[in-house]
Short mmCIF file of C-alpha atoms in Angstrom, two decimals:
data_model
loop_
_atom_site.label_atom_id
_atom_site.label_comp_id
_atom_site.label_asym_id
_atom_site.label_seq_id
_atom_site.Cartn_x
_atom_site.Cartn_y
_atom_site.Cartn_z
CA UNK A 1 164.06 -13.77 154.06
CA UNK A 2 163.21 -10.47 152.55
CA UNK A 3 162.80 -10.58 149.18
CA UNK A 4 163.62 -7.33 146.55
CA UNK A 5 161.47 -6.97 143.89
CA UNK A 6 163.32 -6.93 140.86
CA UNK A 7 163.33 -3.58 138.21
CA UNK A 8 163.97 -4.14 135.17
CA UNK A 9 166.89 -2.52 133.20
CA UNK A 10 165.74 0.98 132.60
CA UNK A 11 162.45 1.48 134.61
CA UNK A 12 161.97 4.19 136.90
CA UNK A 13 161.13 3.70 140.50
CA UNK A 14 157.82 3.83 141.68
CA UNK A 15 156.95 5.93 144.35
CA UNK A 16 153.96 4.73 146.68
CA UNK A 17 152.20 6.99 148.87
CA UNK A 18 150.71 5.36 152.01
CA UNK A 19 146.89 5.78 151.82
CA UNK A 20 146.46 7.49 155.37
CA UNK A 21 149.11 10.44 153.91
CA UNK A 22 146.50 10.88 150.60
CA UNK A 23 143.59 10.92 153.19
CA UNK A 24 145.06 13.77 155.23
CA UNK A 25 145.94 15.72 151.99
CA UNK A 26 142.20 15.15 150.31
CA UNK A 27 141.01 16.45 153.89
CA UNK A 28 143.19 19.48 154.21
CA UNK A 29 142.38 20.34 150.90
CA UNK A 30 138.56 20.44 151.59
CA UNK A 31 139.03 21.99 154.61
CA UNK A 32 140.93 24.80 152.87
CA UNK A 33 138.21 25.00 149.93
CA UNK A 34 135.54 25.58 152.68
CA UNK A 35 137.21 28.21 154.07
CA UNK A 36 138.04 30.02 150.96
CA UNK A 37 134.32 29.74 149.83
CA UNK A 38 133.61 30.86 153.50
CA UNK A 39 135.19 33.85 153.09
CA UNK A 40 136.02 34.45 149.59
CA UNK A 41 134.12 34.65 146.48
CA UNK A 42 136.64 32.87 144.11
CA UNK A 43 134.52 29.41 144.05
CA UNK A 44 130.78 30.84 143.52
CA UNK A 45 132.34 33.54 140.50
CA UNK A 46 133.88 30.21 139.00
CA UNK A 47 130.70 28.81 139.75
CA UNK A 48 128.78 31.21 138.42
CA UNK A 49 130.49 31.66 135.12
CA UNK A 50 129.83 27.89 134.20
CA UNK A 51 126.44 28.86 134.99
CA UNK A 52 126.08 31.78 133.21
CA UNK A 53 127.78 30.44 130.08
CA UNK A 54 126.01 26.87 130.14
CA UNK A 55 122.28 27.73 132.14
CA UNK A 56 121.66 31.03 130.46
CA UNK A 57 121.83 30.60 126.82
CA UNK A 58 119.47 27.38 127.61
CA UNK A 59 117.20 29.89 129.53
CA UNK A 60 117.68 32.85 126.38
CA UNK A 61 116.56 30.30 123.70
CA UNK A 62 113.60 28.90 126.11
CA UNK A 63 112.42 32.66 126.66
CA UNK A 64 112.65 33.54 123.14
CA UNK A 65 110.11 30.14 122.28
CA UNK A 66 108.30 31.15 124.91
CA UNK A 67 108.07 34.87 123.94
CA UNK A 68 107.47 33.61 120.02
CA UNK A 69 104.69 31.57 121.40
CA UNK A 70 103.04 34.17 123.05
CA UNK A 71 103.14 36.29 119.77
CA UNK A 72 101.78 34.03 117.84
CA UNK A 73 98.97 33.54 120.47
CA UNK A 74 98.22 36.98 120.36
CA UNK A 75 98.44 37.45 116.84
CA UNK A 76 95.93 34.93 116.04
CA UNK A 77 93.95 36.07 118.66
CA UNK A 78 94.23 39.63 117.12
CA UNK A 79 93.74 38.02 113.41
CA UNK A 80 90.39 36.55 114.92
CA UNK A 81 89.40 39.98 116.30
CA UNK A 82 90.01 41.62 113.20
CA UNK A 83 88.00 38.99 111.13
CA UNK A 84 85.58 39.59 113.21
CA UNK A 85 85.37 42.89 113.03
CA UNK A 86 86.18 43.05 109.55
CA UNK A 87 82.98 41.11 109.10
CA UNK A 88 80.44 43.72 111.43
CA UNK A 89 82.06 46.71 109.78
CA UNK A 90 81.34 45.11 106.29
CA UNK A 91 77.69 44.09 106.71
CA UNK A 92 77.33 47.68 108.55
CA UNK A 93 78.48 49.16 105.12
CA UNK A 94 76.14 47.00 103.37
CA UNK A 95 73.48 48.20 105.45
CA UNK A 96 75.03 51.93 105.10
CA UNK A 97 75.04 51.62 101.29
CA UNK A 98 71.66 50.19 101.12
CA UNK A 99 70.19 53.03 103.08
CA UNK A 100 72.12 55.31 101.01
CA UNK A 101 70.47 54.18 97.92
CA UNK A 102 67.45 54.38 99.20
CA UNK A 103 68.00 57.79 100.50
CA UNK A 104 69.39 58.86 97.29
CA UNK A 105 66.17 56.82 95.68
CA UNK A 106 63.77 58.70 97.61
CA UNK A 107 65.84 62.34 97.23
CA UNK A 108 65.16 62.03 93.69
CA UNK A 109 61.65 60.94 93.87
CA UNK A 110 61.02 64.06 96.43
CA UNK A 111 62.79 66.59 93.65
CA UNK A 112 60.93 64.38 90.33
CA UNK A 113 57.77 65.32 92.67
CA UNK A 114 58.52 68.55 92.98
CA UNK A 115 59.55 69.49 89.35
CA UNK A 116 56.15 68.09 88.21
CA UNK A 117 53.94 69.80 90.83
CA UNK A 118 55.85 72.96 89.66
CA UNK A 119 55.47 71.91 86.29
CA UNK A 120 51.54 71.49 87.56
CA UNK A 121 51.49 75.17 88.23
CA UNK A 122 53.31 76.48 84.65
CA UNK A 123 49.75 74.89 83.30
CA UNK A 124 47.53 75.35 85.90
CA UNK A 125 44.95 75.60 82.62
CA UNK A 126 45.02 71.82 81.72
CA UNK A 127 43.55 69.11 83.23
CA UNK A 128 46.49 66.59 83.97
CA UNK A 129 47.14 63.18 85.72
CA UNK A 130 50.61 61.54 87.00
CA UNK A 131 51.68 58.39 85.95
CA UNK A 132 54.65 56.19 86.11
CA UNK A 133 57.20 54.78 83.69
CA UNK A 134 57.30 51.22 83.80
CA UNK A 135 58.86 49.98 80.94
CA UNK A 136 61.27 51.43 77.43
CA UNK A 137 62.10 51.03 74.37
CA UNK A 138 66.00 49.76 74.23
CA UNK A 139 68.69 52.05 73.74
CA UNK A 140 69.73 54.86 76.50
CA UNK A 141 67.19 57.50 75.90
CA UNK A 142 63.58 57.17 76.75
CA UNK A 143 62.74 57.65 72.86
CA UNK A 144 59.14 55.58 73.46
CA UNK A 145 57.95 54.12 76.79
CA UNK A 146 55.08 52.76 78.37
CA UNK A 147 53.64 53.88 81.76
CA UNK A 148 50.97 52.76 84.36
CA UNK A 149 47.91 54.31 83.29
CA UNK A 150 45.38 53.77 80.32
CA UNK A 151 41.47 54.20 79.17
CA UNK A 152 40.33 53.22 83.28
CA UNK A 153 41.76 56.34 83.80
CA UNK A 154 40.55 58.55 81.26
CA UNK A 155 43.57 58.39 79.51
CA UNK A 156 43.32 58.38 74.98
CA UNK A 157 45.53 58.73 71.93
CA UNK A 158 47.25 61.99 71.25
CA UNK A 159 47.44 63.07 75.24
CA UNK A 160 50.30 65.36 75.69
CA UNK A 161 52.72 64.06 78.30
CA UNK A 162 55.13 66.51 80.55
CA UNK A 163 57.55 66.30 82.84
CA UNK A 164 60.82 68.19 83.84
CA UNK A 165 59.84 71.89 82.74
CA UNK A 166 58.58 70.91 79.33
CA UNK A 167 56.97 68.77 76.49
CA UNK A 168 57.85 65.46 76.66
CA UNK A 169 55.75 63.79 73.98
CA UNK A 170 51.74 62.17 73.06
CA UNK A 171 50.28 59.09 73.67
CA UNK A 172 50.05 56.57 70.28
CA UNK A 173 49.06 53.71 72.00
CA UNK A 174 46.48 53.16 74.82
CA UNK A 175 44.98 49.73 76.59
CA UNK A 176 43.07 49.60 79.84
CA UNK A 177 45.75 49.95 82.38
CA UNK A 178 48.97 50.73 80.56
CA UNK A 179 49.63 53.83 77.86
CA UNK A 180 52.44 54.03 75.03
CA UNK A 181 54.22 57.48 74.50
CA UNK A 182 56.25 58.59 71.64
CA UNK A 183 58.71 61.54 72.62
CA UNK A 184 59.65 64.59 70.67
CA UNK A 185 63.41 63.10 70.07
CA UNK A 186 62.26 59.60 68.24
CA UNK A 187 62.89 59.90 64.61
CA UNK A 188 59.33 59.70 63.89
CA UNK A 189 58.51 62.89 65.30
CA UNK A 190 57.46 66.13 64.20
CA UNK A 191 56.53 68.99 66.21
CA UNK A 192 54.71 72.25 64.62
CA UNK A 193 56.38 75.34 67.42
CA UNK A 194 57.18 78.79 67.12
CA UNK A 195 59.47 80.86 69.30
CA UNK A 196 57.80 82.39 72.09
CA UNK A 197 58.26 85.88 71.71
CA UNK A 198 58.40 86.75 67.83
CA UNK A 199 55.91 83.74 67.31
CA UNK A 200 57.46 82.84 64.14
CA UNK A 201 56.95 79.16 62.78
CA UNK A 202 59.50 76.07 62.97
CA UNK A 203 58.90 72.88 63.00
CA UNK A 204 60.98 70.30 65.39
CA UNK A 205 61.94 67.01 64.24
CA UNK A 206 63.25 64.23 66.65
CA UNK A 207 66.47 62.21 66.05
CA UNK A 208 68.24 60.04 68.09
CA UNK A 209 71.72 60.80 66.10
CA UNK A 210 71.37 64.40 66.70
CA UNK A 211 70.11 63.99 70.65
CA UNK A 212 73.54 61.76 71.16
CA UNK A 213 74.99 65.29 71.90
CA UNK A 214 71.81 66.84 73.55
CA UNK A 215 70.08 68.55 70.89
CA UNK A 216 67.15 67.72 68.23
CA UNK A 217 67.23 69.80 65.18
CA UNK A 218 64.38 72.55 63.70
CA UNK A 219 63.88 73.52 60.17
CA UNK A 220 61.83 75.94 58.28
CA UNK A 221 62.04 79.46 60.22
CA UNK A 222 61.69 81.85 58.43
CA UNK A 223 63.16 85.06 59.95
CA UNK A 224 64.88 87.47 57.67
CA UNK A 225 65.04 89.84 60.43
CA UNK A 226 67.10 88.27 62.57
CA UNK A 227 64.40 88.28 65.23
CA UNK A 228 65.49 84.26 66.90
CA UNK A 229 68.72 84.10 68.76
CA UNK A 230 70.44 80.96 70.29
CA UNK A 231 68.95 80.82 73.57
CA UNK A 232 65.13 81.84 72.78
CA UNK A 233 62.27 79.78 74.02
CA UNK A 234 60.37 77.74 71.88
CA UNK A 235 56.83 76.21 72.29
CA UNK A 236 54.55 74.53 70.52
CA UNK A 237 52.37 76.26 68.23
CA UNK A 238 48.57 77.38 68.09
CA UNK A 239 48.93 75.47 64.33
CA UNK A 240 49.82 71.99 65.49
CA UNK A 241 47.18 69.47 65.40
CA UNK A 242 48.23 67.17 68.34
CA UNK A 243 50.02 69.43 70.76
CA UNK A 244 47.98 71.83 72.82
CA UNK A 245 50.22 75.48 72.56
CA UNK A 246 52.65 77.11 74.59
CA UNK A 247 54.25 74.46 75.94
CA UNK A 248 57.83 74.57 76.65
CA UNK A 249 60.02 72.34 74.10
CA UNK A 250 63.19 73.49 74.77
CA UNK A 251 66.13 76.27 73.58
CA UNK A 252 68.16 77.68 70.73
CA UNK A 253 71.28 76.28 70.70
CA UNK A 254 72.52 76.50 67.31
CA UNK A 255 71.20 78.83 64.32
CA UNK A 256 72.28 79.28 60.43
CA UNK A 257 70.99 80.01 57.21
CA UNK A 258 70.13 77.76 54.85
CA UNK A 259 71.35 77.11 50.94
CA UNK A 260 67.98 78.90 49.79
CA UNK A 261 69.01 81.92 51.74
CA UNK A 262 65.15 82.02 52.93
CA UNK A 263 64.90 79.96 55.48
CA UNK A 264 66.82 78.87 58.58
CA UNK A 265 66.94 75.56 60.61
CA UNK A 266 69.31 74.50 63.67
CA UNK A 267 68.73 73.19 66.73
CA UNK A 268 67.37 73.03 70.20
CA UNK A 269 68.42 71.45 73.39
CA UNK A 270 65.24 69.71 74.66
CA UNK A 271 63.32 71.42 78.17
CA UNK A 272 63.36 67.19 79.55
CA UNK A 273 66.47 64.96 80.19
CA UNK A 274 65.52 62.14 78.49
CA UNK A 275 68.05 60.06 79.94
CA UNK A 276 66.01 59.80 83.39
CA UNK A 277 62.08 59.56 83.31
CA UNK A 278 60.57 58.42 86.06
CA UNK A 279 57.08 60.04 86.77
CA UNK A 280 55.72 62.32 83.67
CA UNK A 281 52.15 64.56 83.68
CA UNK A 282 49.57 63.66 81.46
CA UNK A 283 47.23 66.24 80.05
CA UNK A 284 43.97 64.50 79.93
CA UNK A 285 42.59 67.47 77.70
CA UNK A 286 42.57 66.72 73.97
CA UNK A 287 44.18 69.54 71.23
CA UNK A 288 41.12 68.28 69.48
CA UNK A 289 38.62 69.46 72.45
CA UNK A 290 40.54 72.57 72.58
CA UNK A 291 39.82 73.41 69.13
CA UNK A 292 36.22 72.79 69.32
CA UNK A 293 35.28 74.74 72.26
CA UNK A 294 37.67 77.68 70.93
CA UNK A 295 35.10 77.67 67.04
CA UNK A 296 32.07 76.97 69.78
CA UNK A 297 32.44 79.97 71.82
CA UNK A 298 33.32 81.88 68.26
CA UNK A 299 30.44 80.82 66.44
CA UNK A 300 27.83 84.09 66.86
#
C-alpha cells in the first residue's frame, strides 16, 4: 500500500532532483569552465582583477614601509656621516684658526721688527737696546708700562724709549730685570719740542682725555709769523732736560691763537700708536751724558 504524503493546505510542491542528474550538471559545468579557461581569457581577467584589487594595495602599502624604511636607514646613515664630518671639518677650522693667529701673531711681530730696525737707522747716533712689554697700566692706551729689561742690562732712569717712527716716552722706574716707562700722552707729562724746520719752542703735554681722539695738545709757540702749519714735524728740543733732541714726537693737527694774542697752542697727533706696544727701543745714552761731553769738547 502506497502511501501519499500529505501537503498541507497552501504549500507548494517540492521538486526533488535525483542526485545522479545534479552530478552530471556539476560535471558538465566544470568541463565547460575548463574549456573556456582553455581557450579564453574570461576566468584569469576575473581572476586577476580580485587580485589586483585585493593583492596589490597589500603589496603598495608593504613597498611604501619598506621604501620608508630604507629612507630612514639611509638618512641616519647620512646624519652619522655628516656628524662625522661635521666634527673633522670643525677641529680642522680650529686648527686653521689657530694657525691663523699665529700667522697673523708672527706677521706683526716681523713688521713691529721691522719698524724698529728702521727706526734703528733714523738714529743710527744713539746707542739703543730692544726690550719687551710685559705688563700696563689699566685703561686702553699704553699710558705707563713695564718691560723686560732693567740695571743687568745697563738700563737707568730718564732713558728715552722709541718705537713706531717716534718718541715714545723715559724710564721713571728701574729694578734689576724689569724697567717702568712713562709715555708722552700720561697726564703727567711734559715734553720741551720745537718744530723741526723753524725751530721755534712748544712744549707738549700728555692727556689721556685729549688722546681719546688721537691727539695730545701743545702750548706756548710763539710764532707771529705764521711760520707752523698743521702738518709740520715736531721734535724734541736741544732745551729739554730729559729727552735727547730731534726725535720725532709727532704732527700738527690743529693750530689757533690764543686769548693773549701772543702765543699759540693746539695739538699733535702722536708719531706711536699707543694702542699696540709690543717691542719699543731703548736709548741707553743719557740727555745728561750728552750734555756733558757737548761743554767737554767746548771747554778750550
Amino acid at each position: 500500500m502506497i502511501q501519499g504524503t500529505r501537503r498541507r493546505k497552501g504549500e507548494r510542491p517540492r521538486v526533488e532532483i535525483p542526485g545522479r542528474y545534479l552530478l552530471l550538471v556539476v560535471t558538465v559545468l566544470c568541463i565547460a569552465l575548463i574549456a573556456i579557461t582553455y581557450n579564453t581569457n574570461v576566468v584569469t581577467s576575473v581572476l586577476n582583477t580580485t587580485a589586483n584589487f585585493i593583492v596589490v594595495p597589500f603589496q603598495t602599502g608593504i613597498s611604501r614601509i619598506g621604501n620608508w624604511l630604507v629612507d630612514r636607514h639611509e638618512l641616519t646613515t647620512n646624519i652619522r656621516e655628516l656628524q662625522e664630518e661635521n666634527a673633522e671639518l670643525k677641529e680642522e677650522n680650529e686648527k686653521l684658526t689657530a694657525e691663523n693667529s699665529d700667522y697673523q701673531q708672527a706677521k706683526s711681530e716681523l713688521q713691529e721688527l721691522r719698524d724698529l730696525y728702521s727706526l734703528d737707522g733714523t738714529y743710527a747716533d744713539f746707542e739703543k737696546t730692544a726690550a719687551r712689554v710685559i705688563a700696563k697700566d689699566t685703561g686702553s692706551w699704553y699710558h705707563s708700562f713695564v718691560i723686560d729689561k732693567g740695571t743687568n742690562d745697563g738700563l737707568a732712569v730718564d732713558m728715552n724709549v722709541l718705537a713706531g717712527t717716534g718718541l715714545v716716552g723715559r724710564i721713571t722706574q728701574v729694578g734689576p730685570d724689569w724697567a717702568q716707562v712713562e709715555t708722552i700722552i700720561d697726564d703727567d707729562s711734559n715734553v720741551s719740542c720745537e718744530e723741526e724746520s723753524s725751530k721755534l719752542s712748544m712744549i707738549v703735554s700728555g692727556s689721556l682725555s685729549s688722546y681719546a681722539d688721537g691727539t695730545i695738545p701743545f702750548e706756548r709757540l710763539q710764532d707771529p709769523s705764521g711760520l707752523v702749519e698743521v702738518g709740520d714735524r715736531i721734535v724734541t728740543s736741544n732745551i729739554s732736560d730729559k729727552y735727547l733732541s730731534g726725535i720725532l714726537v709727532g704732527y700738527v693737527s690743529t693750530i689757533q691763537k690764543d686769548p693773549n694774542n701772543l702765543t699759540k697752542s693746539g695739538t699733535i697727533t702722536p708719531a706711536v700708536d699707543f694702542s699696540h706696544l709690543g717691542t719699543v727701543l731703548v736709548v741707553t745714552t743719557l740727555k745728561q751724558d750728552v750734555t756733558e761731553e757737548t761743554r767737554g769738547s767746548s771747554t778750550p
